PDB file of C-alpha atoms in Angstrom:
ATOM      1  CA  MET A   1      -7.678 -64.111 -14.813  1.00  0.00           C
ATOM      2  CA  THR A   2      -6.232 -60.844 -13.554  1.00  0.00           C
ATOM      3  CA  SER A   3      -7.478 -57.849 -15.086  1.00  0.00           C
ATOM      4  CA  LEU A   4      -4.531 -55.169 -16.628  1.00  0.00           C
ATOM      5  CA  PRO A   5      -5.263 -52.471 -14.412  1.00  0.00           C
ATOM      6  CA  PHE A   6      -4.113 -54.804 -11.681  1.00  0.00           C
ATOM      7  CA  PHE A   7      -0.520 -54.824 -12.852  1.00  0.00           C
ATOM      8  CA  PHE A   8      -0.106 -50.875 -12.746  1.00  0.00           C
ATOM      9  CA  GLN A   9      -1.107 -50.163  -9.106  1.00  0.00           C
ATOM     10  CA  ASP A  10       1.283 -47.835  -7.267  1.00  0.00           C
ATOM     11  CA  VAL A  11       2.953 -47.071 -10.764  1.00  0.00           C
ATOM     12  CA  LYS A  12       3.767 -44.048 -11.966  1.00  0.00           C
ATOM     13  CA  MET A  13       1.959 -43.722 -15.329  1.00  0.00           C
ATOM     14  CA  ALA A  14       3.958 -40.571 -16.488  1.00  0.00           C
ATOM     15  CA  ASN A  15       7.477 -42.438 -15.964  1.00  0.00           C
ATOM     16  CA  LEU A  16       6.210 -45.511 -17.469  1.00  0.00           C
ATOM     17  CA  LYS A  17       5.039 -43.707 -20.453  1.00  0.00           C
ATOM     18  CA  LEU A  18       8.487 -42.303 -20.949  1.00  0.00           C
ATOM     19  CA  HIS A  19       9.888 -45.598 -20.653  1.00  0.00           C
ATOM     20  CA  GLN A  20       7.712 -47.140 -23.158  1.00  0.00           C
ATOM     21  CA  LEU A  21       8.258 -44.317 -25.566  1.00  0.00           C
ATOM     22  CA  GLU A  22      12.271 -44.774 -25.547  1.00  0.00           C
ATOM     23  CA  PHE A  23      11.416 -48.698 -25.970  1.00  0.00           C
ATOM     24  CA  MET A  24       9.366 -48.148 -29.033  1.00  0.00           C
ATOM     25  CA  LYS A  25      11.750 -45.495 -30.463  1.00  0.00           C
ATOM     26  CA  ILE A  26      14.489 -48.143 -30.424  1.00  0.00           C
ATOM     27  CA  ALA A  27      12.349 -51.082 -31.321  1.00  0.00           C
ATOM     28  CA  PHE A  28      10.984 -49.208 -34.425  1.00  0.00           C
ATOM     29  CA  THR A  29      14.326 -47.736 -35.483  1.00  0.00           C
ATOM     30  CA  GLU A  30      17.153 -50.384 -35.123  1.00  0.00           C
ATOM     31  CA  ILE A  31      17.802 -52.335 -31.952  1.00  0.00           C
ATOM     32  CA  PRO A  32      21.431 -52.240 -31.097  1.00  0.00           C
ATOM     33  CA  GLU A  33      23.232 -55.580 -31.602  1.00  0.00           C
ATOM     34  CA  GLY A  34      24.453 -55.789 -27.812  1.00  0.00           C
ATOM     35  CA  LEU A  35      20.970 -55.288 -26.483  1.00  0.00           C
ATOM     36  CA  ASP A  36      19.363 -58.476 -25.219  1.00  0.00           C
ATOM     37  CA  VAL A  37      15.835 -57.497 -25.591  1.00  0.00           C
ATOM     38  CA  ALA A  38      14.476 -60.834 -24.170  1.00  0.00           C
ATOM     39  CA  GLY A  39      16.710 -60.805 -21.138  1.00  0.00           C
ATOM     40  CA  LEU A  40      15.912 -57.030 -20.631  1.00  0.00           C
ATOM     41  CA  MET A  41      11.990 -57.581 -20.802  1.00  0.00           C
ATOM     42  CA  LEU A  42      12.208 -60.553 -18.375  1.00  0.00           C
ATOM     43  CA  ASP A  43      13.972 -58.564 -15.910  1.00  0.00           C
ATOM     44  CA  LYS A  44      11.693 -55.464 -16.184  1.00  0.00           C
ATOM     45  CA  HIS A  45       8.729 -57.638 -15.312  1.00  0.00           C
ATOM     46  CA  ARG A  46      10.226 -60.285 -13.114  1.00  0.00           C
ATOM     47  CA  ARG A  47       8.190 -58.826 -10.186  1.00  0.00           C
ATOM     48  CA  LEU A  48       5.044 -58.840 -12.214  1.00  0.00           C
ATOM     49  CA  PHE A  49       5.687 -62.411 -13.238  1.00  0.00           C
ATOM     50  CA  VAL A  50       6.335 -63.724  -9.785  1.00  0.00           C
ATOM     51  CA  GLU A  51       4.415 -61.423  -7.485  1.00  0.00           C
ATOM     52  CA  LYS A  52       1.125 -60.747  -9.729  1.00  0.00           C
ATOM     53  CA  GLY A  53       0.849 -63.436 -12.205  1.00  0.00           C
ATOM     54  CA  LEU A  54       1.563 -61.896 -15.399  1.00  0.00           C
ATOM     55  CA  ASN A  55       1.878 -64.260 -18.459  1.00  0.00           C
ATOM     56  CA  GLU A  56       1.456 -64.590 -22.248  1.00  0.00           C
ATOM     57  CA  THR A  57      -2.501 -64.254 -22.087  1.00  0.00           C
ATOM     58  CA  HIS A  58      -2.013 -60.571 -20.573  1.00  0.00           C
ATOM     59  CA  PHE A  59       0.525 -60.010 -23.456  1.00  0.00           C
ATOM     60  CA  ASP A  60      -1.945 -60.940 -26.156  1.00  0.00           C
ATOM     61  CA  LEU A  61      -4.451 -58.414 -24.343  1.00  0.00           C
ATOM     62  CA  VAL A  62      -1.906 -55.530 -24.675  1.00  0.00           C
ATOM     63  CA  ALA A  63      -0.885 -56.473 -28.020  1.00  0.00           C
ATOM     64  CA  GLY A  64      -4.581 -56.131 -29.179  1.00  0.00           C
ATOM     65  CA  HIS A  65      -4.727 -52.855 -27.199  1.00  0.00           C
ATOM     66  CA  PHE A  66      -1.919 -51.635 -29.080  1.00  0.00           C
ATOM     67  CA  VAL A  67      -3.138 -52.584 -32.426  1.00  0.00           C
ATOM     68  CA  GLY A  68      -6.550 -51.180 -31.459  1.00  0.00           C
ATOM     69  CA  ALA A  69      -4.482 -47.890 -30.598  1.00  0.00           C
ATOM     70  CA  CYS A  70      -3.012 -47.758 -33.991  1.00  0.00           C
ATOM     71  CA  GLN A  71      -6.031 -48.506 -35.989  1.00  0.00           C
ATOM     72  CA  HIS A  72      -7.870 -45.687 -34.008  1.00  0.00           C
ATOM     73  CA  LEU A  73      -5.210 -43.264 -35.182  1.00  0.00           C
ATOM     74  CA  ASN A  74      -5.740 -44.224 -38.510  1.00  0.00           C
ATOM     75  CA  VAL A  75      -2.065 -45.854 -39.057  1.00  0.00           C
ATOM     76  CA  PRO A  76      -1.972 -47.635 -42.344  1.00  0.00           C
ATOM     77  CA  GLN A  77      -2.275 -51.686 -41.811  1.00  0.00           C
ATOM     78  CA  ASN A  78       0.691 -52.504 -43.449  1.00  0.00           C
ATOM     79  CA  LEU A  79       2.595 -50.764 -40.969  1.00  0.00           C
ATOM     80  CA  ILE A  80       0.603 -51.860 -38.159  1.00  0.00           C
ATOM     81  CA  ASP A  81       1.460 -55.376 -39.331  1.00  0.00           C
ATOM     82  CA  GLU A  82       5.218 -54.403 -39.354  1.00  0.00           C
ATOM     83  CA  ALA A  83       4.678 -53.077 -35.986  1.00  0.00           C
ATOM     84  CA  VAL A  84       3.320 -56.436 -34.699  1.00  0.00           C
ATOM     85  CA  GLY A  85       6.297 -58.411 -36.451  1.00  0.00           C
ATOM     86  CA  VAL A  86       8.504 -56.420 -34.194  1.00  0.00           C
ATOM     87  CA  ILE A  87       6.579 -56.896 -30.990  1.00  0.00           C
ATOM     88  CA  GLY A  88       5.115 -60.469 -31.508  1.00  0.00           C
ATOM     89  CA  PRO A  89       8.800 -62.033 -30.783  1.00  0.00           C
ATOM     90  CA  LEU A  90       8.493 -61.055 -27.484  1.00  0.00           C
ATOM     91  CA  ARG A  91       5.615 -63.231 -26.583  1.00  0.00           C
ATOM     92  CA  PRO A  92       7.802 -66.442 -25.367  1.00  0.00           C
ATOM     93  CA  VAL A  93       9.403 -64.003 -22.703  1.00  0.00           C
ATOM     94  CA  PHE A  94       5.946 -63.788 -21.064  1.00  0.00           C
ATOM     95  CA  GLU A  95       5.140 -67.409 -21.371  1.00  0.00           C
ATOM     96  CA  GLU A  96       8.676 -67.952 -19.660  1.00  0.00           C
ATOM     97  CA  GLY A  97       7.725 -65.398 -17.172  1.00  0.00           C
ATOM     98  CA  GLY A  98       4.450 -67.067 -16.461  1.00  0.00           C
ATOM     99  CA  LYS A  99       6.350 -70.569 -15.841  1.00  0.00           C
ATOM    100  CA  LEU A 100       8.426 -68.461 -13.149  1.00  0.00           C
ATOM    101  CA  ALA A 101       5.367 -67.470 -11.550  1.00  0.00           C
ATOM    102  CA  GLU A 102       4.003 -71.237 -11.104  1.00  0.00           C
ATOM    103  CA  HIS A 103       7.163 -72.481  -9.860  1.00  0.00           C
ATOM    104  CA  SER A 104       7.131 -69.850  -7.117  1.00  0.00           C
ATOM    105  CA  THR A 105       3.235 -70.418  -6.301  1.00  0.00           C
ATOM    106  CA  GLU A 106       3.907 -73.951  -6.038  1.00  0.00           C
ATOM    107  CA  GLU A 107       7.003 -73.626  -3.477  1.00  0.00           C
ATOM    108  CA  ALA A 108       5.062 -71.100  -1.442  1.00  0.00           C
ATOM    109  CA  LYS A 109       1.903 -73.380  -1.254  1.00  0.00           C
ATOM    110  CA  ALA A 110       4.105 -76.275  -0.432  1.00  0.00           C
ATOM    111  CA  ILE A 111       5.723 -74.206   2.544  1.00  0.00           C
ATOM    112  CA  GLN A 112       2.406 -73.261   3.396  1.00  0.00           C
ATOM    113  CA  ALA A 113       0.847 -76.728   3.497  1.00  0.00           C
ATOM    114  CA  GLU A 114       3.818 -77.749   5.458  1.00  0.00           C
ATOM    115  CA  GLU A 115       3.226 -74.947   8.173  1.00  0.00           C
ATOM    116  CA  GLU A 116      -0.407 -76.035   8.267  1.00  0.00           C
ATOM    117  CA  LYS A 117       0.125 -79.870   8.891  1.00  0.00           C
ATOM    118  CA  GLY A 118       2.238 -78.655  11.902  1.00  0.00           C
ATOM    119  CA  GLU A 119       5.552 -80.135  10.158  1.00  0.00           C
ATOM    120  CA  ASP A 120       8.695 -78.278  11.184  1.00  0.00           C
ATOM    121  CA  LYS A 121       6.078 -75.349  12.741  1.00  0.00           C
ATOM    122  CA  THR A 122       7.492 -71.775  13.042  1.00  0.00           C
ATOM    123  CA  ILE A 123       8.096 -71.175  16.851  1.00  0.00           C
ATOM    124  CA  ASP A 124       6.218 -68.555  18.269  1.00  0.00           C
ATOM    125  CA  HIS A 125       6.819 -66.650  20.917  1.00  0.00           C
ATOM    126  CA  GLU A 126       4.802 -68.812  23.392  1.00  0.00           C
ATOM    127  CA  GLU A 127       6.755 -71.718  22.315  1.00  0.00           C
ATOM    128  CA  ASP A 128      10.070 -69.408  22.950  1.00  0.00           C
ATOM    129  CA  LYS A 129       9.073 -69.162  26.552  1.00  0.00           C
ATOM    130  CA  ASN A 130       8.349 -72.956  26.934  1.00  0.00           C
ATOM    131  CA  ASN A 131      11.927 -73.937  25.037  1.00  0.00           C
ATOM    132  CA  SER A 132      14.040 -71.129  26.369  1.00  0.00           C
ATOM    133  CA  GLU A 133      17.071 -73.164  26.108  1.00  0.00           C
ATOM    134  CA  THR A 134      16.950 -73.264  22.182  1.00  0.00           C
ATOM    135  CA  LEU A 135      19.669 -71.358  20.411  1.00  0.00           C
ATOM    136  CA  LEU A 136      16.703 -69.626  18.462  1.00  0.00           C
ATOM    137  CA  SER A 137      15.086 -68.274  21.608  1.00  0.00           C
ATOM    138  CA  LYS A 138      18.529 -67.454  22.796  1.00  0.00           C
ATOM    139  CA  ILE A 139      19.069 -64.990  19.749  1.00  0.00           C
ATOM    140  CA  GLY A 140      15.613 -63.452  19.865  1.00  0.00           C
ATOM    141  CA  GLY A 141      13.335 -65.759  18.138  1.00  0.00           C
ATOM    142  CA  ILE A 142      11.823 -65.620  14.828  1.00  0.00           C
ATOM    143  CA  PRO A 143      11.605 -62.048  14.539  1.00  0.00           C
ATOM    144  CA  ALA A 144      15.449 -61.434  15.421  1.00  0.00           C
ATOM    145  CA  LEU A 145      16.326 -64.511  12.800  1.00  0.00           C
ATOM    146  CA  LYS A 146      14.174 -62.619  10.209  1.00  0.00           C
ATOM    147  CA  ALA A 147      16.435 -59.762  10.450  1.00  0.00           C
ATOM    148  CA  ALA A 148      19.522 -61.902  10.508  1.00  0.00           C
ATOM    149  CA  VAL A 149      18.413 -63.351   7.222  1.00  0.00           C
ATOM    150  CA  GLY A 150      17.456 -60.135   5.636  1.00  0.00           C
ATOM    151  CA  GLU A 151      21.004 -58.431   6.410  1.00  0.00           C
ATOM    152  CA  PHE A 152      22.863 -61.921   5.631  1.00  0.00           C
ATOM    153  CA  TYR A 153      21.548 -61.530   2.239  1.00  0.00           C
ATOM    154  CA  ASP A 154      22.303 -58.230   1.979  1.00  0.00           C
ATOM    155  CA  ARG A 155      25.998 -58.809   2.234  1.00  0.00           C
ATOM    156  CA  ILE A 156      25.978 -61.512   0.027  1.00  0.00           C
ATOM    157  CA  MET A 157      24.814 -59.644  -2.771  1.00  0.00           C
ATOM    158  CA  ALA A 158      26.951 -57.125  -2.228  1.00  0.00           C
ATOM    159  CA  ASP A 159      30.192 -59.461  -2.101  1.00  0.00           C
ATOM    160  CA  GLU A 160      31.119 -59.970  -6.160  1.00  0.00           C
ATOM    161  CA  SER A 161      32.432 -63.378  -5.277  1.00  0.00           C
ATOM    162  CA  LEU A 162      28.963 -64.599  -4.376  1.00  0.00           C
ATOM    163  CA  SER A 163      26.400 -62.596  -5.926  1.00  0.00           C
ATOM    164  CA  PRO A 164      26.719 -64.188  -9.502  1.00  0.00           C
ATOM    165  CA  PHE A 165      25.399 -67.448  -7.985  1.00  0.00           C
ATOM    166  CA  PHE A 166      22.113 -65.453  -7.097  1.00  0.00           C
ATOM    167  CA  GLU A 167      21.338 -64.205 -10.772  1.00  0.00           C
ATOM    168  CA  ASP A 168      17.823 -64.924 -11.838  1.00  0.00           C
ATOM    169  CA  THR A 169      16.953 -66.169  -8.470  1.00  0.00           C
ATOM    170  CA  ASN A 170      13.793 -65.435  -6.494  1.00  0.00           C
ATOM    171  CA  MET A 171      15.432 -63.825  -3.575  1.00  0.00           C
ATOM    172  CA  THR A 172      12.119 -63.651  -1.645  1.00  0.00           C
ATOM    173  CA  MET A 173      11.846 -67.438  -1.825  1.00  0.00           C
ATOM    174  CA  ILE A 174      15.481 -68.054  -1.165  1.00  0.00           C
ATOM    175  CA  LYS A 175      14.992 -65.827   2.160  1.00  0.00           C
ATOM    176  CA  MET A 176      12.083 -67.713   3.005  1.00  0.00           C
ATOM    177  CA  HIS A 177      13.822 -71.061   2.569  1.00  0.00           C
ATOM    178  CA  GLN A 178      16.710 -70.119   4.667  1.00  0.00           C
ATOM    179  CA  LEU A 179      14.665 -68.932   7.506  1.00  0.00           C
ATOM    180  CA  LYS A 180      13.130 -72.115   7.557  1.00  0.00           C
ATOM    181  CA  PHE A 181      16.241 -73.859   7.605  1.00  0.00           C
ATOM    182  CA  LEU A 182      17.762 -71.833  10.351  1.00  0.00           C
ATOM    183  CA  GLU A 183      14.721 -72.032  12.300  1.00  0.00           C
ATOM    184  CA  ILE A 184      15.131 -75.830  12.468  1.00  0.00           C
ATOM    185  CA  ALA A 185      18.818 -75.899  12.885  1.00  0.00           C
ATOM    186  CA  PHE A 186      18.764 -73.514  15.758  1.00  0.00           C
ATOM    187  CA  THR A 187      15.887 -75.787  17.502  1.00  0.00           C
ATOM    188  CA  LYS A 188      16.195 -79.257  16.983  1.00  0.00           C
ATOM    189  CA  ILE A 189      16.964 -80.977  13.664  1.00  0.00           C
ATOM    190  CA  PRO A 190      14.897 -83.931  13.017  1.00  0.00           C
ATOM    191  CA  ASP A 191      16.573 -87.284  13.348  1.00  0.00           C
ATOM    192  CA  ASP A 192      15.397 -88.332   9.983  1.00  0.00           C
ATOM    193  CA  LEU A 193      16.490 -85.272   8.144  1.00  0.00           C
ATOM    194  CA  ASP A 194      19.094 -86.002   5.916  1.00  0.00           C
ATOM    195  CA  VAL A 195      20.593 -82.410   5.971  1.00  0.00           C
ATOM    196  CA  ALA A 196      23.923 -83.511   4.058  1.00  0.00           C
ATOM    197  CA  GLY A 197      21.728 -84.992   0.980  1.00  0.00           C
ATOM    198  CA  MET A 198      19.334 -81.785   1.053  1.00  0.00           C
ATOM    199  CA  MET A 199      22.055 -79.363   1.157  1.00  0.00           C
ATOM    200  CA  HIS A 200      23.779 -81.224  -1.837  1.00  0.00           C
ATOM    201  CA  ASP A 201      20.840 -81.377  -4.053  1.00  0.00           C
ATOM    202  CA  LYS A 202      19.591 -77.897  -3.361  1.00  0.00           C
ATOM    203  CA  HIS A 203      23.153 -76.564  -4.620  1.00  0.00           C
ATOM    204  CA  ALA A 204      23.717 -79.247  -7.362  1.00  0.00           C
ATOM    205  CA  ARG A 205      23.248 -76.498 -10.300  1.00  0.00           C
ATOM    206  CA  LEU A 206      25.586 -74.152  -8.318  1.00  0.00           C
ATOM    207  CA  PHE A 207      28.337 -76.914  -8.046  1.00  0.00           C
ATOM    208  CA  ASP A 208      28.313 -76.767 -11.549  1.00  0.00           C
ATOM    209  CA  GLN A 209      29.014 -73.389 -11.756  1.00  0.00           C
ATOM    210  CA  GLY A 210      32.083 -73.657  -9.760  1.00  0.00           C
ATOM    211  CA  LEU A 211      30.486 -73.273  -6.110  1.00  0.00           C
ATOM    212  CA  ASN A 212      32.960 -74.411  -3.401  1.00  0.00           C
ATOM    213  CA  GLU A 213      34.332 -74.438   0.041  1.00  0.00           C
ATOM    214  CA  SER A 214      35.929 -71.023  -0.356  1.00  0.00           C
ATOM    215  CA  HIS A 215      32.426 -69.778  -1.167  1.00  0.00           C
ATOM    216  CA  PHE A 216      31.366 -71.684   2.088  1.00  0.00           C
ATOM    217  CA  ASP A 217      34.004 -69.749   4.107  1.00  0.00           C
ATOM    218  CA  SER A 218      32.966 -66.542   2.379  1.00  0.00           C
ATOM    219  CA  VAL A 219      29.124 -67.218   3.400  1.00  0.00           C
ATOM    220  CA  ALA A 220      30.085 -68.064   6.949  1.00  0.00           C
ATOM    221  CA  GLY A 221      31.952 -65.152   7.433  1.00  0.00           C
ATOM    222  CA  HIS A 222      29.085 -62.931   6.318  1.00  0.00           C
ATOM    223  CA  PHE A 223      26.747 -64.709   8.372  1.00  0.00           C
ATOM    224  CA  VAL A 224      28.809 -64.168  11.593  1.00  0.00           C
ATOM    225  CA  ALA A 225      29.595 -60.730  10.622  1.00  0.00           C
ATOM    226  CA  THR A 226      25.587 -60.254  10.567  1.00  0.00           C
ATOM    227  CA  LEU A 227      25.321 -61.628  14.043  1.00  0.00           C
ATOM    228  CA  GLU A 228      28.030 -59.737  15.084  1.00  0.00           C
ATOM    229  CA  HIS A 229      26.506 -56.499  13.730  1.00  0.00           C
ATOM    230  CA  LEU A 230      23.213 -57.369  15.394  1.00  0.00           C
ATOM    231  CA  GLN A 231      24.884 -57.691  18.686  1.00  0.00           C
ATOM    232  CA  VAL A 232      24.133 -61.349  19.378  1.00  0.00           C
ATOM    233  CA  PRO A 233      26.214 -62.615  22.178  1.00  0.00           C
ATOM    234  CA  GLN A 234      29.503 -64.323  21.310  1.00  0.00           C
ATOM    235  CA  GLU A 235      28.687 -67.167  23.112  1.00  0.00           C
ATOM    236  CA  HIS A 236      25.286 -67.608  20.934  1.00  0.00           C
ATOM    237  CA  ILE A 237      27.576 -66.830  17.556  1.00  0.00           C
ATOM    238  CA  ASP A 238      29.926 -69.715  18.727  1.00  0.00           C
ATOM    239  CA  SER A 239      27.016 -72.110  18.891  1.00  0.00           C
ATOM    240  CA  ALA A 240      25.640 -71.174  15.534  1.00  0.00           C
ATOM    241  CA  VAL A 241      28.739 -71.401  13.998  1.00  0.00           C
ATOM    242  CA  ALA A 242      29.155 -74.718  15.709  1.00  0.00           C
ATOM    243  CA  ILE A 243      25.907 -75.955  14.028  1.00  0.00           C
ATOM    244  CA  VAL A 244      26.950 -74.510  10.341  1.00  0.00           C
ATOM    245  CA  VAL A 245      30.610 -75.255  10.057  1.00  0.00           C
ATOM    246  CA  PRO A 246      30.002 -79.078   9.770  1.00  0.00           C
ATOM    247  CA  LEU A 247      28.190 -78.471   6.423  1.00  0.00           C
ATOM    248  CA  ARG A 248      31.353 -77.471   4.897  1.00  0.00           C
ATOM    249  CA  PRO A 249      32.476 -80.920   3.830  1.00  0.00           C
ATOM    250  CA  ILE A 250      29.312 -81.047   1.668  1.00  0.00           C
ATOM    251  CA  PHE A 251      30.783 -78.075  -0.380  1.00  0.00           C
ATOM    252  CA  VAL A 252      34.260 -79.684  -0.684  1.00  0.00           C
ATOM    253  CA  GLN A 253      32.563 -82.717  -2.188  1.00  0.00           C
ATOM    254  CA  GLY A 254      29.951 -81.407  -4.371  1.00  0.00           C
ATOM    255  CA  ALA A 255      33.072 -79.369  -6.096  1.00  0.00           C
ATOM    256  CA  ILE A 256      35.093 -82.196  -6.447  1.00  0.00           C
ATOM    257  CA  ASN A 257      32.123 -84.197  -8.187  1.00  0.00           C
ATOM    258  CA  ALA A 258      31.182 -81.357 -10.481  1.00  0.00           C
ATOM    259  CA  LYS A 259      34.523 -81.649 -11.801  1.00  0.00           C
ATOM    260  CA  LYS A 260      34.467 -85.477 -12.623  1.00  0.00           C
TER     261      LYS A 260
END
C-alpha cells in the first residue's frame, strides 16, 4: 500500500495546514446547511484518488493519526469520540474516490494493452513519412494533434453550454480517448469499426442529460476554431470537417431516443 508521505509530495504544507485548520473549525462548530461536505472532499482529493490511488485505507490511517495526536495532547476521550463521530462519516467519500481510481486505472491499462498489441497503433514520425498522404501527417502528426486536442477542450470547458456535460469527468482520460479517436479518424477507420454505435454508446448518459445536435454543432465550431488558431491550412480543415460532420445524425437520433 502507498505510504501517506507519497500524497504530500510537492505540496506547500503551510497552506495545507491552514486549510485543514479552517475545515476543522467549521466541522467542530456548525457545518453550514448549504455546504456539501462530501462533494467538497471528493473534489479536493480527486487528483489524489485518480492519479495516486488514495482510498479508504489511507483515510483510516489518517484518522488513526488524528486520534493519536488528540491523545498525545491529553484531549479527554469523550471529546475524541465526539470528534471521530464528526470525521468518521467522511469515510465513504474515500471509498467512492478509490473506485474512481480503479476505473481510471482499468481504462488506462486497456489503452496500453491495445497499443502493446499493435491495435490502432499510434503513428510515429517514421510512419508519417511512409504514409504522407494521411490527413494526420498533413496537419503535423501526433504532436500537432495533441496540441489541437488540448486547446479544443480548453475551448469546450470555457463554453457554459457545454462544460456542464463534463462535470465529475476525468479530463485526462477524455483527452486520451479523443486523441486516439482522431488519430484513427485522420488516418484510416477500420472497416469493422462501428463508429456510429460506438459514439452512441459513449454518449448515452449525456443524451439522457439533454445532449443533442446543437451541442454537436457547438463542439464542431470549437474544433474548427482550434485548427484555425493553430494555423492548419483551410484545405486540411475542410478535410477534417468532412470526417466529423457525418457523425451529426448520431446526436440527432440520440436526443430523440432519450426523449422516448
